[in-house]
Amino acid sequence: MLPLYVTSGEPAGIGPDICLDLADRVDGRPVVVLADINMLRDRAKILNKTVHLVEYQGQKQGLAEGQLYVEHVPLNHDVVLGELDPQNSAYVIEQLRRTAYYAMEGLSVGVATGPVQKSVINDAGIHFSGHTEYYQEFAGVARVVMMLATKTLRVALVTTHLPLREVADAITKQRLHQIIDILIHDLKTKFKIDHPRILVCGLNPHAGEGGYLGHEEIETINPVLETYRAQGVHLSLSMPADTLFTPDNLKDADADAVLAMYHDQGLPVLKSQGFGEAINITLGLPFIRTSVDHGTALHLAGTRLAKSSSLHVAVDLALDLARSN
């Protein structure tokens, strides 16, 4: 039984807090948190939480309730709750490096990631634009797809962490083909949906209003979508995003996923439906990667107010995907 690794992420935030809540689970497969074990012990005391931390040394079974596997990753500097410290940025990156290496070497089924703070990693002189891009580069794949999901909605993105003024130029026919190919492939192989139905957002208001509000739909997006539709793929033409997400549209189309053109086009809708219960899945990687849908919440670290529901859902989905693949 290969393990599922969980990164605790930014140590000054709520990542360690919610990872400690994984001790409330009973899983057949080992679920292993990467963190400084002494920091986790200290955090458990602050949270008044009784957790028996077990150093992971290749055990093949899960643990009883109240126990938690930990792979020790030493901190570079003492943690002050709620205060970012660039000296610990290398510690955060080491968690990602190990999980990527284990997954690529077939030593795990994949990873569920806790929240990190991009700004402090970059402040430390480490170029970092996000988990998704890090794992993509490590795996050496040309393109990955960020998809967030709740129990009732999946939203994949054509572009991710780009300034808004760069989005239109980034949406090319080649990129659209790559994104759609990955989305269809992983919906079929990882989620076992034989004939996925996908709704596609236009880039511009009203999907360009026939060219009066932009030409990207006419010149780039719809010509690509037509190639898939001609092959019998259940893919809409570009739709106005402000009406695509209405319950009637989603229900009538029986949509398995929505493809949004940029980050803040699709994700606010999804998170408004299920913030704290949504998760992030990276499609196109040769391993499973899920993540929480929230940030580090520095102000909640050590307060016992942080909710671990998204992390539990991320672990549940990763384990489900591991069983079915």
PDB file of C-alpha atoms in Angstrom, residues 28-290:
ATOM      1  CA  GLY A  28      -6.343   1.780   5.238  1.00  0.00           C
ATOM      2  CA  ARG A  29      -3.605   3.414   3.205  1.00  0.00           C
ATOM      3  CA  PRO A  30      -0.834   5.377   4.979  1.00  0.00           C
ATOM      4  CA  VAL A  31      -1.511   9.119   4.925  1.00  0.00           C
ATOM      5  CA  VAL A  32       1.765  10.870   5.740  1.00  0.00           C
ATOM      6  CA  VAL A  33       2.186  14.540   6.666  1.00  0.00           C
ATOM      7  CA  LEU A  34       5.426  16.283   5.750  1.00  0.00           C
ATOM      8  CA  ALA A  35       6.337  18.722   8.502  1.00  0.00           C
ATOM      9  CA  ASP A  36       8.798  19.462  11.255  1.00  0.00           C
ATOM     10  CA  ILE A  37       7.647  16.947  13.864  1.00  0.00           C
ATOM     11  CA  ASN A  38       8.681  19.163  16.786  1.00  0.00           C
ATOM     12  CA  MET A  39       6.717  22.071  15.348  1.00  0.00           C
ATOM     13  CA  LEU A  40       3.677  19.810  15.017  1.00  0.00           C
ATOM     14  CA  ARG A  41       4.032  18.735  18.663  1.00  0.00           C
ATOM     15  CA  ASP A  42       4.178  22.373  19.738  1.00  0.00           C
ATOM     16  CA  ARG A  43       1.169  23.255  17.596  1.00  0.00           C
ATOM     17  CA  ALA A  44      -0.843  20.354  19.039  1.00  0.00           C
ATOM     18  CA  LYS A  45      -0.165  21.708  22.546  1.00  0.00           C
ATOM     19  CA  ILE A  46      -1.262  25.210  21.520  1.00  0.00           C
ATOM     20  CA  LEU A  47      -4.442  23.744  20.039  1.00  0.00           C
ATOM     21  CA  ASN A  48      -4.966  21.512  23.076  1.00  0.00           C
ATOM     22  CA  LYS A  49      -5.203  18.554  20.709  1.00  0.00           C
ATOM     23  CA  THR A  50      -4.024  15.088  21.698  1.00  0.00           C
ATOM     24  CA  VAL A  51      -2.298  13.492  18.724  1.00  0.00           C
ATOM     25  CA  HIS A  52       0.214  10.655  18.759  1.00  0.00           C
ATOM     26  CA  LEU A  53       2.766  11.488  16.065  1.00  0.00           C
ATOM     27  CA  VAL A  54       4.398   8.451  14.438  1.00  0.00           C
ATOM     28  CA  GLU A  55       7.498   8.884  12.282  1.00  0.00           C
ATOM     29  CA  TYR A  56       6.851   7.293   8.904  1.00  0.00           C
ATOM     30  CA  GLN A  57       9.436   4.689   7.946  1.00  0.00           C
ATOM     31  CA  GLY A  58       7.733   2.885   5.087  1.00  0.00           C
ATOM     32  CA  GLN A  59       4.895   1.286   7.049  1.00  0.00           C
ATOM     33  CA  LYS A  60       2.316  -0.365   4.790  1.00  0.00           C
ATOM     34  CA  GLN A  61      -0.852   0.239   6.775  1.00  0.00           C
ATOM     35  CA  GLY A  62      -2.865   3.124   8.109  1.00  0.00           C
ATOM     36  CA  LEU A  63      -3.131   4.170  11.724  1.00  0.00           C
ATOM     37  CA  ALA A  64      -5.796   4.133  14.401  1.00  0.00           C
ATOM     38  CA  GLU A  65      -7.762   7.245  15.292  1.00  0.00           C
ATOM     39  CA  GLY A  66      -5.688   9.754  17.219  1.00  0.00           C
ATOM     40  CA  GLN A  67      -2.455   8.806  15.440  1.00  0.00           C
ATOM     41  CA  LEU A  68      -0.714  10.595  12.597  1.00  0.00           C
ATOM     42  CA  TYR A  69       2.171   9.583  10.355  1.00  0.00           C
ATOM     43  CA  VAL A  70       4.791  12.318   9.934  1.00  0.00           C
ATOM     44  CA  GLU A  71       7.851  12.505   7.724  1.00  0.00           C
ATOM     45  CA  HIS A  72      10.162  14.930   9.490  1.00  0.00           C
ATOM     46  CA  VAL A  73      11.286  17.923   7.452  1.00  0.00           C
ATOM     47  CA  PRO A  74      13.427  20.211   9.650  1.00  0.00           C
ATOM     48  CA  LEU A  75      12.564  23.875   9.884  1.00  0.00           C
ATOM     49  CA  ASN A  76      15.225  26.445   9.163  1.00  0.00           C
ATOM     50  CA  HIS A  77      13.987  28.876  11.809  1.00  0.00           C
ATOM     51  CA  ASP A  78      11.608  28.939  14.767  1.00  0.00           C
ATOM     52  CA  VAL A  79       8.001  29.681  13.810  1.00  0.00           C
ATOM     53  CA  VAL A  80       6.045  32.638  15.121  1.00  0.00           C
ATOM     54  CA  LEU A  81       2.342  32.063  14.562  1.00  0.00           C
ATOM     55  CA  GLY A  82       0.920  34.393  11.939  1.00  0.00           C
ATOM     56  CA  GLU A  83       4.297  35.902  10.977  1.00  0.00           C
ATOM     57  CA  LEU A  84       5.844  34.996   7.628  1.00  0.00           C
ATOM     58  CA  ASP A  85       9.551  34.258   7.676  1.00  0.00           C
ATOM     59  CA  PRO A  86      11.528  34.003   4.417  1.00  0.00           C
ATOM     60  CA  GLN A  87      14.049  31.832   6.253  1.00  0.00           C
ATOM     61  CA  ASN A  88      11.494  29.025   6.227  1.00  0.00           C
ATOM     62  CA  SER A  89      10.681  29.273   2.524  1.00  0.00           C
ATOM     63  CA  ALA A  90      13.213  26.567   1.664  1.00  0.00           C
ATOM     64  CA  TYR A  91      11.425  24.319   4.180  1.00  0.00           C
ATOM     65  CA  VAL A  92       8.159  24.804   2.294  1.00  0.00           C
ATOM     66  CA  ILE A  93       9.798  24.067  -1.071  1.00  0.00           C
ATOM     67  CA  GLU A  94      11.462  20.951   0.349  1.00  0.00           C
ATOM     68  CA  GLN A  95       8.018  19.534   1.117  1.00  0.00           C
ATOM     69  CA  LEU A  96       7.028  19.999  -2.520  1.00  0.00           C
ATOM     70  CA  ARG A  97      10.308  18.593  -3.809  1.00  0.00           C
ATOM     71  CA  ARG A  98       9.979  15.416  -1.765  1.00  0.00           C
ATOM     72  CA  THR A  99       6.370  14.791  -2.699  1.00  0.00           C
ATOM     73  CA  ALA A 100       7.102  15.362  -6.389  1.00  0.00           C
ATOM     74  CA  TYR A 101      10.108  13.033  -6.255  1.00  0.00           C
ATOM     75  CA  TYR A 102       8.211  10.283  -4.431  1.00  0.00           C
ATOM     76  CA  ALA A 103       5.330  10.452  -6.892  1.00  0.00           C
ATOM     77  CA  MET A 104       7.562  10.459  -9.976  1.00  0.00           C
ATOM     78  CA  GLU A 105       9.592   7.518  -8.632  1.00  0.00           C
ATOM     79  CA  GLY A 106       6.478   5.441  -7.939  1.00  0.00           C
ATOM     80  CA  LEU A 107       7.005   5.639  -4.170  1.00  0.00           C
ATOM     81  CA  SER A 108       3.568   7.126  -3.488  1.00  0.00           C
ATOM     82  CA  VAL A 109       0.131   7.391  -5.045  1.00  0.00           C
ATOM     83  CA  GLY A 110       0.394  11.156  -5.063  1.00  0.00           C
ATOM     84  CA  VAL A 111       0.018  14.210  -2.878  1.00  0.00           C
ATOM     85  CA  ALA A 112      -2.572  16.426  -1.231  1.00  0.00           C
ATOM     86  CA  THR A 113      -1.177  19.885  -0.569  1.00  0.00           C
ATOM     87  CA  GLY A 114      -1.758  22.346   2.244  1.00  0.00           C
ATOM     88  CA  PRO A 115      -1.660  26.114   1.707  1.00  0.00           C
ATOM     89  CA  VAL A 116       1.508  28.082   0.991  1.00  0.00           C
ATOM     90  CA  GLN A 117       2.218  31.814   0.791  1.00  0.00           C
ATOM     91  CA  LYS A 118       3.699  32.625  -2.618  1.00  0.00           C
ATOM     92  CA  SER A 119       4.887  36.078  -1.593  1.00  0.00           C
ATOM     93  CA  VAL A 120       7.230  34.969   1.187  1.00  0.00           C
ATOM     94  CA  ILE A 121       8.774  32.276  -1.021  1.00  0.00           C
ATOM     95  CA  ASN A 122       9.559  34.894  -3.634  1.00  0.00           C
ATOM     96  CA  ASP A 123      10.816  37.248  -0.895  1.00  0.00           C
ATOM     97  CA  ALA A 124      13.375  34.551  -0.094  1.00  0.00           C
ATOM     98  CA  GLY A 125      14.705  34.786  -3.650  1.00  0.00           C
ATOM     99  CA  ILE A 126      13.008  31.584  -4.814  1.00  0.00           C
ATOM    100  CA  HIS A 127      10.950  32.053  -7.972  1.00  0.00           C
ATOM    101  CA  PHE A 128       7.593  30.449  -7.261  1.00  0.00           C
ATOM    102  CA  SER A 129       4.277  31.054  -8.998  1.00  0.00           C
ATOM    103  CA  GLY A 130       2.302  28.226  -7.409  1.00  0.00           C
ATOM    104  CA  HIS A 131       1.983  24.543  -6.596  1.00  0.00           C
ATOM    105  CA  THR A 132       0.555  23.768 -10.019  1.00  0.00           C
ATOM    106  CA  GLU A 133       3.466  25.272 -11.912  1.00  0.00           C
ATOM    107  CA  TYR A 134       6.011  23.687  -9.556  1.00  0.00           C
ATOM    108  CA  TYR A 135       4.705  20.166 -10.079  1.00  0.00           C
ATOM    109  CA  GLN A 136       4.387  20.751 -13.806  1.00  0.00           C
ATOM    110  CA  GLU A 137       8.043  21.735 -14.081  1.00  0.00           C
ATOM    111  CA  PHE A 138       9.207  18.873 -11.865  1.00  0.00           C
ATOM    112  CA  ALA A 139       7.235  16.339 -13.891  1.00  0.00           C
ATOM    113  CA  GLY A 140       8.486  17.812 -17.160  1.00  0.00           C
ATOM    114  CA  VAL A 141       5.062  17.979 -18.792  1.00  0.00           C
ATOM    115  CA  ALA A 142       4.252  20.619 -21.390  1.00  0.00           C
ATOM    116  CA  ARG A 143       0.916  21.620 -19.936  1.00  0.00           C
ATOM    117  CA  VAL A 144      -1.223  20.976 -16.870  1.00  0.00           C
ATOM    118  CA  VAL A 145      -4.757  22.049 -16.043  1.00  0.00           C
ATOM    119  CA  MET A 146      -5.966  23.506 -12.771  1.00  0.00           C
ATOM    120  CA  MET A 147      -9.429  22.255 -11.904  1.00  0.00           C
ATOM    121  CA  LEU A 148     -11.373  23.090  -8.771  1.00  0.00           C
ATOM    122  CA  ALA A 149     -14.332  21.038  -7.690  1.00  0.00           C
ATOM    123  CA  THR A 150     -17.175  20.890  -5.222  1.00  0.00           C
ATOM    124  CA  LYS A 151     -19.600  18.021  -4.841  1.00  0.00           C
ATOM    125  CA  THR A 152     -21.725  19.422  -7.683  1.00  0.00           C
ATOM    126  CA  LEU A 153     -19.422  21.500  -9.918  1.00  0.00           C
ATOM    127  CA  ARG A 154     -16.012  21.169 -11.568  1.00  0.00           C
ATOM    128  CA  VAL A 155     -14.298  24.214 -13.074  1.00  0.00           C
ATOM    129  CA  ALA A 156     -11.109  23.906 -15.131  1.00  0.00           C
ATOM    130  CA  LEU A 157      -9.012  26.894 -16.205  1.00  0.00           C
ATOM    131  CA  VAL A 158      -7.374  27.765 -19.516  1.00  0.00           C
ATOM    132  CA  THR A 159      -5.072  30.265 -17.792  1.00  0.00           C
ATOM    133  CA  THR A 160      -4.165  30.356 -14.108  1.00  0.00           C
ATOM    134  CA  HIS A 161      -1.882  32.814 -12.324  1.00  0.00           C
ATOM    135  CA  LEU A 162      -1.571  35.549 -14.931  1.00  0.00           C
ATOM    136  CA  PRO A 163      -2.193  39.294 -14.692  1.00  0.00           C
ATOM    137  CA  LEU A 164      -5.522  40.049 -16.329  1.00  0.00           C
ATOM    138  CA  ARG A 165      -3.962  42.169 -19.081  1.00  0.00           C
ATOM    139  CA  GLU A 166      -1.967  39.113 -20.257  1.00  0.00           C
ATOM    140  CA  VAL A 167      -4.874  36.653 -20.403  1.00  0.00           C
ATOM    141  CA  ALA A 168      -6.169  37.367 -23.911  1.00  0.00           C
ATOM    142  CA  ASP A 169      -2.723  36.952 -25.489  1.00  0.00           C
ATOM    143  CA  ALA A 170      -2.214  33.680 -23.643  1.00  0.00           C
ATOM    144  CA  ILE A 171      -5.379  32.108 -25.065  1.00  0.00           C
ATOM    145  CA  THR A 172      -4.101  30.620 -28.313  1.00  0.00           C
ATOM    146  CA  LYS A 173      -5.471  27.781 -30.410  1.00  0.00           C
ATOM    147  CA  GLN A 174      -2.539  25.609 -29.399  1.00  0.00           C
ATOM    148  CA  ARG A 175      -3.082  26.248 -25.713  1.00  0.00           C
ATOM    149  CA  LEU A 176      -6.794  25.556 -25.990  1.00  0.00           C
ATOM    150  CA  HIS A 177      -6.153  22.249 -27.726  1.00  0.00           C
ATOM    151  CA  GLN A 178      -3.666  21.234 -25.037  1.00  0.00           C
ATOM    152  CA  ILE A 179      -6.000  22.189 -22.185  1.00  0.00           C
ATOM    153  CA  ILE A 180      -9.062  20.513 -23.674  1.00  0.00           C
ATOM    154  CA  ASP A 181      -7.144  17.331 -24.533  1.00  0.00           C
ATOM    155  CA  ILE A 182      -5.933  17.045 -20.921  1.00  0.00           C
ATOM    156  CA  LEU A 183      -9.360  17.840 -19.487  1.00  0.00           C
ATOM    157  CA  ILE A 184     -11.114  15.215 -21.604  1.00  0.00           C
ATOM    158  CA  HIS A 185      -8.391  12.620 -20.998  1.00  0.00           C
ATOM    159  CA  ASP A 186      -8.394  12.992 -17.208  1.00  0.00           C
ATOM    160  CA  LEU A 187     -12.172  13.138 -16.900  1.00  0.00           C
ATOM    161  CA  LYS A 188     -12.211   9.798 -18.706  1.00  0.00           C
ATOM    162  CA  THR A 189      -9.235   8.118 -17.035  1.00  0.00           C
ATOM    163  CA  LYS A 190      -9.108   9.566 -13.525  1.00  0.00           C
ATOM    164  CA  PHE A 191     -12.808  10.274 -12.966  1.00  0.00           C
ATOM    165  CA  LYS A 192     -14.133   7.391 -15.092  1.00  0.00           C
ATOM    166  CA  ILE A 193     -16.561   9.585 -17.090  1.00  0.00           C
ATOM    167  CA  ASP A 194     -16.810   7.860 -20.461  1.00  0.00           C
ATOM    168  CA  HIS A 195     -18.402  10.730 -22.412  1.00  0.00           C
ATOM    169  CA  PRO A 196     -17.766  13.968 -20.523  1.00  0.00           C
ATOM    170  CA  ARG A 197     -19.986  16.965 -21.160  1.00  0.00           C
ATOM    171  CA  ILE A 198     -18.162  20.287 -20.941  1.00  0.00           C
ATOM    172  CA  LEU A 199     -19.492  23.851 -21.023  1.00  0.00           C
ATOM    173  CA  VAL A 200     -17.046  26.546 -22.160  1.00  0.00           C
ATOM    174  CA  CYS A 201     -16.995  30.190 -21.056  1.00  0.00           C
ATOM    175  CA  GLY A 202     -16.290  32.921 -23.544  1.00  0.00           C
ATOM    176  CA  LEU A 203     -13.493  35.345 -22.736  1.00  0.00           C
ATOM    177  CA  ASN A 204     -15.389  38.580 -23.272  1.00  0.00           C
ATOM    178  CA  PRO A 205     -18.689  39.846 -21.839  1.00  0.00           C
ATOM    179  CA  HIS A 206     -21.611  38.155 -23.606  1.00  0.00           C
ATOM    180  CA  ALA A 207     -19.023  35.873 -25.267  1.00  0.00           C
ATOM    181  CA  GLY A 208     -18.006  38.772 -27.485  1.00  0.00           C
ATOM    182  CA  GLU A 209     -21.529  39.774 -28.573  1.00  0.00           C
ATOM    183  CA  GLY A 210     -20.897  38.603 -32.136  1.00  0.00           C
ATOM    184  CA  GLY A 211     -17.653  40.557 -32.373  1.00  0.00           C
ATOM    185  CA  TYR A 212     -18.898  43.847 -30.938  1.00  0.00           C
ATOM    186  CA  LEU A 213     -17.248  43.157 -27.560  1.00  0.00           C
ATOM    187  CA  GLY A 214     -14.170  41.297 -28.738  1.00  0.00           C
ATOM    188  CA  HIS A 215     -13.040  38.893 -31.450  1.00  0.00           C
ATOM    189  CA  GLU A 216     -11.371  36.118 -29.455  1.00  0.00           C
ATOM    190  CA  GLU A 217     -14.452  33.914 -29.510  1.00  0.00           C
ATOM    191  CA  ILE A 218     -14.809  34.223 -33.302  1.00  0.00           C
ATOM    192  CA  GLU A 219     -11.146  34.011 -34.250  1.00  0.00           C
ATOM    193  CA  THR A 220      -9.693  31.630 -31.658  1.00  0.00           C
ATOM    194  CA  ILE A 221     -12.018  29.949 -29.187  1.00  0.00           C
ATOM    195  CA  ASN A 222     -14.976  28.741 -31.252  1.00  0.00           C
ATOM    196  CA  PRO A 223     -12.888  27.408 -34.178  1.00  0.00           C
ATOM    197  CA  VAL A 224     -11.067  25.155 -31.697  1.00  0.00           C
ATOM    198  CA  LEU A 225     -14.305  24.042 -30.058  1.00  0.00           C
ATOM    199  CA  GLU A 226     -15.802  23.228 -33.465  1.00  0.00           C
ATOM    200  CA  THR A 227     -12.988  20.734 -34.150  1.00  0.00           C
ATOM    201  CA  TYR A 228     -13.970  18.730 -31.078  1.00  0.00           C
ATOM    202  CA  ARG A 229     -17.685  18.991 -31.747  1.00  0.00           C
ATOM    203  CA  ALA A 230     -17.088  17.622 -35.250  1.00  0.00           C
ATOM    204  CA  GLN A 231     -15.531  14.549 -33.592  1.00  0.00           C
ATOM    205  CA  GLY A 232     -18.620  13.990 -31.448  1.00  0.00           C
ATOM    206  CA  VAL A 233     -17.223  15.464 -28.223  1.00  0.00           C
ATOM    207  CA  HIS A 234     -19.905  16.953 -25.948  1.00  0.00           C
ATOM    208  CA  LEU A 235     -18.440  20.444 -25.838  1.00  0.00           C
ATOM    209  CA  SER A 236     -20.398  23.690 -26.025  1.00  0.00           C
ATOM    210  CA  LEU A 237     -19.397  26.692 -28.066  1.00  0.00           C
ATOM    211  CA  SER A 238     -18.281  29.673 -25.977  1.00  0.00           C
ATOM    212  CA  MET A 239     -21.060  30.865 -23.695  1.00  0.00           C
ATOM    213  CA  PRO A 240     -21.467  34.110 -21.725  1.00  0.00           C
ATOM    214  CA  ALA A 241     -19.977  33.370 -18.320  1.00  0.00           C
ATOM    215  CA  ASP A 242     -22.601  35.399 -16.471  1.00  0.00           C
ATOM    216  CA  THR A 243     -25.364  33.030 -17.606  1.00  0.00           C
ATOM    217  CA  LEU A 244     -23.417  29.798 -18.073  1.00  0.00           C
ATOM    218  CA  PHE A 245     -23.220  29.279 -14.302  1.00  0.00           C
ATOM    219  CA  THR A 246     -26.949  29.599 -13.682  1.00  0.00           C
ATOM    220  CA  PRO A 247     -28.458  26.444 -12.144  1.00  0.00           C
ATOM    221  CA  ASP A 248     -30.744  25.903 -15.130  1.00  0.00           C
ATOM    222  CA  ASN A 249     -27.873  25.952 -17.631  1.00  0.00           C
ATOM    223  CA  LEU A 250     -25.750  23.582 -15.598  1.00  0.00           C
ATOM    224  CA  LYS A 251     -28.670  21.236 -14.983  1.00  0.00           C
ATOM    225  CA  ASP A 252     -29.948  21.261 -18.559  1.00  0.00           C
ATOM    226  CA  ALA A 253     -26.484  20.521 -19.949  1.00  0.00           C
ATOM    227  CA  ASP A 254     -25.807  17.866 -17.291  1.00  0.00           C
ATOM    228  CA  ALA A 255     -22.299  19.331 -17.265  1.00  0.00           C
ATOM    229  CA  ASP A 256     -19.396  17.239 -15.976  1.00  0.00           C
ATOM    230  CA  ALA A 257     -17.105  20.272 -16.056  1.00  0.00           C
ATOM    231  CA  VAL A 258     -16.964  23.943 -16.987  1.00  0.00           C
ATOM    232  CA  LEU A 259     -13.938  25.354 -18.803  1.00  0.00           C
ATOM    233  CA  ALA A 260     -13.265  28.969 -17.785  1.00  0.00           C
ATOM    234  CA  MET A 261     -10.822  31.227 -19.591  1.00  0.00           C
ATOM    235  CA  TYR A 262      -9.141  32.724 -16.535  1.00  0.00           C
ATOM    236  CA  HIS A 263      -8.781  32.352 -12.781  1.00  0.00           C
ATOM    237  CA  ASP A 264     -11.285  34.897 -11.511  1.00  0.00           C
ATOM    238  CA  GLN A 265     -13.895  34.073 -14.143  1.00  0.00           C
ATOM    239  CA  GLY A 266     -14.761  30.629 -12.834  1.00  0.00           C
ATOM    240  CA  LEU A 267     -13.379  30.245  -9.335  1.00  0.00           C
ATOM    241  CA  PRO A 268     -15.433  32.916  -7.516  1.00  0.00           C
ATOM    242  CA  VAL A 269     -18.601  31.120  -8.617  1.00  0.00           C
ATOM    243  CA  LEU A 270     -17.321  27.749  -7.503  1.00  0.00           C
ATOM    244  CA  LYS A 271     -16.020  29.002  -4.172  1.00  0.00           C
ATOM    245  CA  SER A 272     -19.255  30.847  -3.455  1.00  0.00           C
ATOM    246  CA  GLN A 273     -21.011  27.502  -3.756  1.00  0.00           C
ATOM    247  CA  GLY A 274     -18.705  25.509  -1.550  1.00  0.00           C
ATOM    248  CA  PHE A 275     -15.846  27.420   0.067  1.00  0.00           C
ATOM    249  CA  GLY A 276     -14.188  25.179   2.617  1.00  0.00           C
ATOM    250  CA  GLU A 277     -15.567  22.117   0.865  1.00  0.00           C
ATOM    251  CA  ALA A 278     -13.962  22.703  -2.538  1.00  0.00           C
ATOM    252  CA  ILE A 279     -10.657  21.257  -3.664  1.00  0.00           C
ATOM    253  CA  ASN A 280      -8.068  21.812  -6.360  1.00  0.00           C
ATOM    254  CA  ILE A 281      -6.992  18.991  -8.695  1.00  0.00           C
ATOM    255  CA  THR A 282      -4.063  19.275 -11.079  1.00  0.00           C
ATOM    256  CA  LEU A 283      -4.859  17.464 -14.324  1.00  0.00           C
ATOM    257  CA  GLY A 284      -2.184  16.386 -16.776  1.00  0.00           C
ATOM    258  CA  LEU A 285       0.362  15.211 -14.206  1.00  0.00           C
ATOM    259  CA  PRO A 286       1.554  11.589 -14.212  1.00  0.00           C
ATOM    260  CA  PHE A 287       0.423  11.332 -10.584  1.00  0.00           C
ATOM    261  CA  ILE A 288      -2.485  12.411  -8.378  1.00  0.00           C
ATOM    262  CA  ARG A 289      -2.370  15.897  -6.889  1.00  0.00           C
ATOM    263  CA  THR A 290      -5.206  17.476  -4.933  1.00  0.00           C
TER     264      THR A 290
END
